Every structure is written in C-alpha cells, then in structure tokens.
GROMACS .gro file of C-alpha atoms in nm:
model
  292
    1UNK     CA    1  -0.795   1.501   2.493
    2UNK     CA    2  -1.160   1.335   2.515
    3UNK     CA    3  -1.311   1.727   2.424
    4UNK     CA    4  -1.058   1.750   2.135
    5UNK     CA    5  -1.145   1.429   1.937
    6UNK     CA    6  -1.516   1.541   1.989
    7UNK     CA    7  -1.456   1.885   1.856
    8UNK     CA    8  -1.320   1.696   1.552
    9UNK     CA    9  -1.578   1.448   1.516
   10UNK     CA   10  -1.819   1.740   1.453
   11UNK     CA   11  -1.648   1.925   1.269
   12UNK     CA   12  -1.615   1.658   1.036
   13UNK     CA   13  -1.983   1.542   1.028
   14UNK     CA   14  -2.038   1.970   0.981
   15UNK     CA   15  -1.888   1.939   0.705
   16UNK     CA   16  -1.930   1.617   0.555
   17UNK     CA   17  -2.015   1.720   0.239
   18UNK     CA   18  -1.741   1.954   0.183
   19UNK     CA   19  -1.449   1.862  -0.032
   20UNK     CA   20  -1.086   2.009   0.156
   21UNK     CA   21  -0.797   2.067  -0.066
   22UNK     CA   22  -0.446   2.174   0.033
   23UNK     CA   23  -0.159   2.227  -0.142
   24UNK     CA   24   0.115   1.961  -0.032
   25UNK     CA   25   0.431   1.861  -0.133
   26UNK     CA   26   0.325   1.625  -0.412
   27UNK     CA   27   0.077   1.874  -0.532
   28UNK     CA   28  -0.290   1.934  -0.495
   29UNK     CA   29  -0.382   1.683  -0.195
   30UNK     CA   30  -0.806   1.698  -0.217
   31UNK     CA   31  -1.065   1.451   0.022
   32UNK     CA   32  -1.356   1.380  -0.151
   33UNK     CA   33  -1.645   1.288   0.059
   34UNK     CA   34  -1.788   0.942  -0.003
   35UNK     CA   35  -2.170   0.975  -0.065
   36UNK     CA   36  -2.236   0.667   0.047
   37UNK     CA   37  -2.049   0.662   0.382
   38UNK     CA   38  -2.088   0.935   0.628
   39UNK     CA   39  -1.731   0.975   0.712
   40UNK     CA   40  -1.506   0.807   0.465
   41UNK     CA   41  -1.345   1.015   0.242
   42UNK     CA   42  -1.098   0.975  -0.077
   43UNK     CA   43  -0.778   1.109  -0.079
   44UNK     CA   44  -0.650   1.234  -0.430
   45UNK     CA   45  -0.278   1.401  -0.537
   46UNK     CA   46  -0.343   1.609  -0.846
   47UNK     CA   47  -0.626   1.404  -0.900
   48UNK     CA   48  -0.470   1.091  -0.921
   49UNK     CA   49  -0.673   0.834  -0.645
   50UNK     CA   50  -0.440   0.762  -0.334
   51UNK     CA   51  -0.632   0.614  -0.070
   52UNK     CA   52  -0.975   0.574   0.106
   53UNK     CA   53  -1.065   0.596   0.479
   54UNK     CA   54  -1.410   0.530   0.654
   55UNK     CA   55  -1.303   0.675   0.975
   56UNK     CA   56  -1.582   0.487   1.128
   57UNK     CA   57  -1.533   0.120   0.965
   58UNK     CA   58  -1.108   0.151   0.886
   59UNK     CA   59  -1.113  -0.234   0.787
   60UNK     CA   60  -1.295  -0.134   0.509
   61UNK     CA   61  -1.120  -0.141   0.234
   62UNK     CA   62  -1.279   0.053  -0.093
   63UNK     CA   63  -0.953   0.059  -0.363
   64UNK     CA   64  -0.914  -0.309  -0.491
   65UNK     CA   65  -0.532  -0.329  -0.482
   66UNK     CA   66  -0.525  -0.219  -0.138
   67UNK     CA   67  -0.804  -0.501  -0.068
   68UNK     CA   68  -0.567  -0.722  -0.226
   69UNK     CA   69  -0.271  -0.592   0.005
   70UNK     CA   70  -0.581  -0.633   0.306
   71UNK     CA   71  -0.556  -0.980   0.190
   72UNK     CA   72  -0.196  -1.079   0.263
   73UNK     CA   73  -0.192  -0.869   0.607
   74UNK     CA   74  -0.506  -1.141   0.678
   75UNK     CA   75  -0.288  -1.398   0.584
   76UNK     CA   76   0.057  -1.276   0.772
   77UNK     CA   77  -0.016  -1.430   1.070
   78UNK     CA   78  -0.326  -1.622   1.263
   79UNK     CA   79  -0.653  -1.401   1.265
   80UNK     CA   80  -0.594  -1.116   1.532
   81UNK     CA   81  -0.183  -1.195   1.640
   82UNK     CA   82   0.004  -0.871   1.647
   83UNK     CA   83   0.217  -0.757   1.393
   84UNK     CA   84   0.531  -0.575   1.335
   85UNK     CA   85   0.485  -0.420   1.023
   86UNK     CA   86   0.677  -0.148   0.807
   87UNK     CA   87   0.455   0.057   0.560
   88UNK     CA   88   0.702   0.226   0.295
   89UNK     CA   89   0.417   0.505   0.167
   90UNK     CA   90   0.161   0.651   0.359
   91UNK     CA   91  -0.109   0.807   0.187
   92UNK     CA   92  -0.348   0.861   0.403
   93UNK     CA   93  -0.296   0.537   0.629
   94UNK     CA   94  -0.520   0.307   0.480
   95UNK     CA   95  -0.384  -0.041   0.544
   96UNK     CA   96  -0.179   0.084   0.912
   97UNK     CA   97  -0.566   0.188   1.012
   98UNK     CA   98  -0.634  -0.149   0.845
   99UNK     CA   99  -0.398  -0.352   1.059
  100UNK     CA  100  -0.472  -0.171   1.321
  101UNK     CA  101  -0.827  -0.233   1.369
  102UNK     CA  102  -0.797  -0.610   1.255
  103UNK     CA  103  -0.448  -0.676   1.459
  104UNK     CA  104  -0.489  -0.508   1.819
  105UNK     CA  105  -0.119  -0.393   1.951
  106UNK     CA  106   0.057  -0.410   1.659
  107UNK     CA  107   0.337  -0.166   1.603
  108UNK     CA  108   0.391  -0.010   1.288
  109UNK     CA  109   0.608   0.235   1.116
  110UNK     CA  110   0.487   0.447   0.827
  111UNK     CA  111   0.687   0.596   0.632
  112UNK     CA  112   0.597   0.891   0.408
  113UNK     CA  113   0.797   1.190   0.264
  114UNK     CA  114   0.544   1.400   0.207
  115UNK     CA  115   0.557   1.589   0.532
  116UNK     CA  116   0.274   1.856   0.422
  117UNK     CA  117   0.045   1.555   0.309
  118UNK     CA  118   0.120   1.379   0.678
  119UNK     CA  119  -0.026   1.688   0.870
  120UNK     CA  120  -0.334   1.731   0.639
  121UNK     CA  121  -0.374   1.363   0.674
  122UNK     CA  122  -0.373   1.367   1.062
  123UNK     CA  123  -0.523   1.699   1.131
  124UNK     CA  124  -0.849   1.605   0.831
  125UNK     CA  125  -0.850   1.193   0.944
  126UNK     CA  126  -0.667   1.181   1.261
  127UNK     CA  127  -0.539   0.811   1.346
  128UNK     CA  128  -0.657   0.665   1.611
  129UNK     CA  129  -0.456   0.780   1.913
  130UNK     CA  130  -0.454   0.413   2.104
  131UNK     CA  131  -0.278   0.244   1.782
  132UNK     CA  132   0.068   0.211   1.787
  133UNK     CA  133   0.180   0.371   1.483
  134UNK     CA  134   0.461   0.599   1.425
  135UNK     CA  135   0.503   0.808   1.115
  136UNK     CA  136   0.843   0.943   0.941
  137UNK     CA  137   0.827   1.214   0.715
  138UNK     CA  138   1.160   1.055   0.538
  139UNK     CA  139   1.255   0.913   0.185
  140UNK     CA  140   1.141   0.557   0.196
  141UNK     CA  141   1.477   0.443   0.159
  142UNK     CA  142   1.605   0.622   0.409
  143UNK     CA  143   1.330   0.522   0.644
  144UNK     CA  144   1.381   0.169   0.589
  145UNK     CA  145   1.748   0.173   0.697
  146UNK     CA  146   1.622   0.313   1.033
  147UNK     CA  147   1.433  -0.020   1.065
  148UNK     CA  148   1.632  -0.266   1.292
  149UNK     CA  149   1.746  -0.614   1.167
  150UNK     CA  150   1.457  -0.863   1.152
  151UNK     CA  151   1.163  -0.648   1.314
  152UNK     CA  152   0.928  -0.685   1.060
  153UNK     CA  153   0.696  -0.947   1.032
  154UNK     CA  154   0.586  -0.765   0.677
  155UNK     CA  155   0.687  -0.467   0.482
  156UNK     CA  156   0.454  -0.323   0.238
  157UNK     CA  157   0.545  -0.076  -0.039
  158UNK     CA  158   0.303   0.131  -0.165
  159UNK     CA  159   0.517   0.482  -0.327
  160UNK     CA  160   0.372   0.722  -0.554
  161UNK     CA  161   0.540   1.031  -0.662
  162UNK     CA  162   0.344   1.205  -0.986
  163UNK     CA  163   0.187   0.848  -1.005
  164UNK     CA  164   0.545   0.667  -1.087
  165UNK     CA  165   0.696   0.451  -0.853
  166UNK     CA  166   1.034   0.606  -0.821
  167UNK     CA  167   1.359   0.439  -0.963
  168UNK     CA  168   1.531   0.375  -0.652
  169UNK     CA  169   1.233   0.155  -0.517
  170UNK     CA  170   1.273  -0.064  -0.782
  171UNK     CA  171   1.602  -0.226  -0.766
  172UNK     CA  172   1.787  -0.502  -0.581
  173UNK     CA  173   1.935  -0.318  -0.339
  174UNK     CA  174   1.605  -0.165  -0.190
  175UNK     CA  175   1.524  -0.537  -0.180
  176UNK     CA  176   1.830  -0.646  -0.003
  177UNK     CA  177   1.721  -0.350   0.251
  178UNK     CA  178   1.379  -0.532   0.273
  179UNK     CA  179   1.519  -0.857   0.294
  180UNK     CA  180   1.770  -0.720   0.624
  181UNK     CA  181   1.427  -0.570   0.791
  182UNK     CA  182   1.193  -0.876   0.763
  183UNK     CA  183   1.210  -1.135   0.972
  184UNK     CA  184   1.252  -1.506   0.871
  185UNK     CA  185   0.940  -1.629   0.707
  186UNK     CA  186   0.811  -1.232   0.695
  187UNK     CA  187   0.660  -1.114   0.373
  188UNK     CA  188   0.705  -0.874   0.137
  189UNK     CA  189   0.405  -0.717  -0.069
  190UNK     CA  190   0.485  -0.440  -0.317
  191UNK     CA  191   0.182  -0.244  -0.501
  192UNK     CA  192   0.303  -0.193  -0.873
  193UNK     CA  193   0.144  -0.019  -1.129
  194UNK     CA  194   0.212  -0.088  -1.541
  195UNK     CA  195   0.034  -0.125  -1.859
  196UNK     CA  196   0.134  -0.277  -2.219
  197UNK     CA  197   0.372  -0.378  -2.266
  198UNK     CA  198   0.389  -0.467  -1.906
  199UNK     CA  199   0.789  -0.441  -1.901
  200UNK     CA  200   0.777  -0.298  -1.611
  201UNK     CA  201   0.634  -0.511  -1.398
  202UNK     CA  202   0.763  -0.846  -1.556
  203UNK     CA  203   1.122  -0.656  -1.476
  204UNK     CA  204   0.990  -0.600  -1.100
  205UNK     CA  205   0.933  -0.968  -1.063
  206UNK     CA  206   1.264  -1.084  -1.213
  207UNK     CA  207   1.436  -0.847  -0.915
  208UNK     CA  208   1.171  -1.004  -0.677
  209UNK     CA  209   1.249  -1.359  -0.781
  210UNK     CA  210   1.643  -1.246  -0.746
  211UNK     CA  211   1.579  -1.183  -0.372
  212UNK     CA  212   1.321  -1.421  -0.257
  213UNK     CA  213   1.279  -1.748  -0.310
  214UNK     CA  214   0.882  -1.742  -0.299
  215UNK     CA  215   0.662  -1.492  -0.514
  216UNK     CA  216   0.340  -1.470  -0.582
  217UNK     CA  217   0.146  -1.205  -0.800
  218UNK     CA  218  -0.235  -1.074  -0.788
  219UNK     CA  219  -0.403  -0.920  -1.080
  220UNK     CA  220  -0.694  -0.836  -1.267
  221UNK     CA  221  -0.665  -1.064  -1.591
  222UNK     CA  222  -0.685  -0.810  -1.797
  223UNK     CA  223  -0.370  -0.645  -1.673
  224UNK     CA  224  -0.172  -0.963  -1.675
  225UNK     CA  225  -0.280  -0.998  -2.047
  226UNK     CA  226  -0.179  -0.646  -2.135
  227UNK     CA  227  -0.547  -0.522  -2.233
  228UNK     CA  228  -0.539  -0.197  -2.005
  229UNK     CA  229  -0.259  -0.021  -1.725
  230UNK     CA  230  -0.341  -0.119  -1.346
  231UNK     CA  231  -0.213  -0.219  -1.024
  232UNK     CA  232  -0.126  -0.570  -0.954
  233UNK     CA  233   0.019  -0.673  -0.561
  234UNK     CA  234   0.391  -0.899  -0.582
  235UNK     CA  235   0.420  -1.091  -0.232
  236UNK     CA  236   0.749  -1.206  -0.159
  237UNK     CA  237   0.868  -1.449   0.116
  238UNK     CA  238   1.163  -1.659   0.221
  239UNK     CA  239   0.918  -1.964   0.292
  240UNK     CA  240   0.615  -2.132   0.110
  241UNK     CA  241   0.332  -1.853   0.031
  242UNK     CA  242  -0.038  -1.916   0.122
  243UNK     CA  243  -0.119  -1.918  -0.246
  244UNK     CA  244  -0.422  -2.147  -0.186
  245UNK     CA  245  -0.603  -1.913   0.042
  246UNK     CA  246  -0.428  -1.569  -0.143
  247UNK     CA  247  -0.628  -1.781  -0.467
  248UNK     CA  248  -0.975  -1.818  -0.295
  249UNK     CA  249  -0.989  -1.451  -0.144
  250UNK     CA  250  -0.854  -1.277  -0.462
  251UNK     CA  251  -1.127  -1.484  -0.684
  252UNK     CA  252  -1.406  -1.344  -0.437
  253UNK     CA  253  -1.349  -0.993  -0.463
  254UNK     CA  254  -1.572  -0.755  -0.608
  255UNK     CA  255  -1.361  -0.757  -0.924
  256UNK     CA  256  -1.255  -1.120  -0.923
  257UNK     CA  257  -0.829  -1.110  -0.928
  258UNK     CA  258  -0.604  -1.385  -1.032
  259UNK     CA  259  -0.322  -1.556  -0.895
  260UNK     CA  260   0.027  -1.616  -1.038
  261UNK     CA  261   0.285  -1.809  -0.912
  262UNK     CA  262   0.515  -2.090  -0.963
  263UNK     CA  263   0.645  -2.191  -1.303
  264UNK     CA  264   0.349  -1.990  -1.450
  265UNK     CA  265   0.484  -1.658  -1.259
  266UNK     CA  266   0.872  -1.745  -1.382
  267UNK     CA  267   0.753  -1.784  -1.769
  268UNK     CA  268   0.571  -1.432  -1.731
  269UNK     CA  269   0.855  -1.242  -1.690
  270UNK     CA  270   1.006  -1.354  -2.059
  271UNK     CA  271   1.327  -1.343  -1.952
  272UNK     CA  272   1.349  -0.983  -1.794
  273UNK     CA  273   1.671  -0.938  -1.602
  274UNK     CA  274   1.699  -0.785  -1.232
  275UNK     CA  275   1.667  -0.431  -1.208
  276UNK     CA  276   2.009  -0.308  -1.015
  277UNK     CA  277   2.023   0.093  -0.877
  278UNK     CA  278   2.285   0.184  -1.187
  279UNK     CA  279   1.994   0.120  -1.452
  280UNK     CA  280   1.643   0.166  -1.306
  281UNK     CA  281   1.408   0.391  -1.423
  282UNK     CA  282   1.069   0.529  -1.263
  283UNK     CA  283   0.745   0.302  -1.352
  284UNK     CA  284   0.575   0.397  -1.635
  285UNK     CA  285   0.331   0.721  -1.605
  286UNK     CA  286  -0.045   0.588  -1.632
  287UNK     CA  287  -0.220   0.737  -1.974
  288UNK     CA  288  -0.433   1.066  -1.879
  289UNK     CA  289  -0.779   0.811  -1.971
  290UNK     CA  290  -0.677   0.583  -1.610
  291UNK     CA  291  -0.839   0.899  -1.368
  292UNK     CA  292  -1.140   0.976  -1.568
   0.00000   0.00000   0.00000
C-alpha cells in the first residue's frame, strides 16, 4: 500500500503542471493546478469553481465560503475533540479533509451523487487512507435518511447541480431530516448561493428559522445588500450559537464577512414564508459574469 501512495505522489508532482479533465456526471469535471502551491489543485464542473485541495496542507482553506464553513467546524466543539459529522455534497472533499486534519478520529459521511466525479476525485486527490471517512455515491436526501437518529454532531450542506442548489434541498422537510440526524445542541451550516433580489436566500432563512430555534448568517456585505450574487453560510442550532467568536473570525478573513443574527437576521427575511417540498424551486442560476 506504502509503494502505491508513492507511485501517486509522483505522478502527481510529474505532472503538476498539467490540467486533468474528465467527463463526469455533472459535466466537464477539470483540476487546475494552483501556481502557487505545489500540489493543491482546483476542482471545476463546467467551469463553475467547486472546491480546492492542497494535498499537502488540507486545513487550508482557499474558497472563502468554505473558510467560513472551516469556521463553524472550529467552533463545533473544543479545538481537536472528534466529530461526527455528515457532509451532504462532496466535491472534492474539502472540509471532510478539513476536519480531518484539524479533528483526529472523527467519522464522517460524505455524501455525493456524482459517482463519476467521486472516482476522479479519489483516484486524482486520494483521501487520506487513515481518516475515517466514508463516501455514498447517493442523492443527498436519500443519503441523509441512511444517517441514524442523533449521530451527528454537525451536518453541512454544500449541493451543486449546474450551479443551483436543487429544490428538494431547500424545504422543511429536508430540514426535519437534518433536525432527526443531529444531535442535541449539533449544528447545521448550509452554503447558499443568491443574488438581487436575494429572495432566495431570505426564503432559505424563513425555513431555517421554522426548524431551529438559533440561526445565524455569514456574508460578504455586499451580498446581504443585494450589490452582486454570492455565497453566504446559514448555521442553525437548537441551542445558543457562538455568534461572538463566528463575529471575530468572519471579520478577519481575507475578505472581511459579516454576521447576522438575532432580530437583525428575522427583519432580513421581509416576511418570506417557509419553503415546503410542494412549492420549492431550484436556487437561482448565477449570471454567466460570476466565473470570469
């Protein structure tokens, strides 16, 4: 096993400066080399970004919403405590490499439909074969009813297909499926993706706010205020949110993020109503000008 891992460590530095693309099931799957990291590479689907992995550093985390989502797996639990965590969307493993190197023995569950996208993924970046993560090549839904009652300590939601969120990931009912899986006190955190006139996303929080009790939302300002289309991260929990700490780290990043929550959060949504399976729709496609 030692001999194959090598064999695929030089391969990879071989051809480090070679782009690989592969037709999967979502479409054109392509890894971009990063220039500035010998072997981190950026995953695109019909060359729409999906995720980025430095094989050599995997708690580095590139993309800013999926620093954001780094942010609440930090916060989860006390630095370095095991985790049970769901991932609903796979990519190409960012945040289970993530929690994996920052939270030794945790088990995870990914869960990613795209089966063709799963073996490019794990032949091209192979995980690492001492974490404990298991991958399903299911519909997210149907992954997460798999998921016993209680396990996880945090389920994560991070689905893509054609760069829309589908419609049955949007509703109450996924969330009542969320809500069976966590734990008490366990958190949600669901990346979304909208632009003006953000109805969307203000009708993701009312079905959010429906289900849990606690919600909190992290943004670039601009987004909130409707100037461009981008992701924000919605954390839901049963109990009080870190919002404090969530605040601090968000306002550090690279491109500083703000957090919503409270009464502030509530007013947002303008009175959007929960979204319920019988009337949701996919998110809204981002405008051709997001990629380039």
């Amino acid at each position: 096993m030692g001999k194959s891992r090598n064999a695929r460590h030089t391969r990879r530095e071989r051809d480090a400066g070679t782009v690989v693309a592969e037709q999967v099931d979502g479409g054109l799957a392509q890894l971009i080399p990063d220039r500035d990291r010998t072997r981190a590479w950026t995953l695109l689907i019909d060359g729409a970004p999906q995720s980025h992995v430095d094989l050599d550093d995997p708690a580095f985390l590139s993309f800013e919403y999926q620093r954001r989502l780094g942010h609440v797996i930090d916060l989860a639990a006390p630095p370095g405590r095991p985790l049970h965590v769901v991932h609903l969307g796979g990519g190409a493993f960012t945040l289970a490499r993530y929690v994996a190197a920052t939270r030794p023995r945790s088990t995870q569950q990914v869960v990613e439909r795209d089966a063709s996208l799963v073996q490019l993924v794990r032949r091209e970046l192979p995980l690492d074969p001492g974490a404990r993560i298991r991958v399903r090549s299911v519909d997210a839904r149907e992954g997460l009813v798999k998921v016993p009652d209680g396990w996880a300590d945090l389920v994560i939601v991070d689905v893509f297909s054609g760069a829309r969120t589908p419609a049955h990931l949007t509703s109450t009912e996924f969330l009542d499926e969320i809500r069976r899986a966590l734990r008490p006190g366990g958190l949600y955190a669901a990346n979304l993706a909208d632009g003006p006139p953000l109805a969307h996303l203000r009708g993701q929080i009312a079905t959010a706010a429906a289900r849990f009790p606690e919600l909190a939302l992290v943004a670039d300002p601009t987004v909130l205020r409707g100037k461009r289309f981008g992701n924000v991260v919605l954390v839901g929990c049963d109990l009080p949110l870190p919002v404090a700490e969530l605040t601090r780290r968000a306002a550090s990043d690279p491109h500083p993020g703000r957090v919503e929550h409270g009464r502030a959060l509530t007013d947002f949504t303008g009175g959007a109503v929960p979204v319920v399976d019988s009337s949701a729709v996919a998110s809204p496609a981002p405008p051709p000008s997001v990629f380039r």
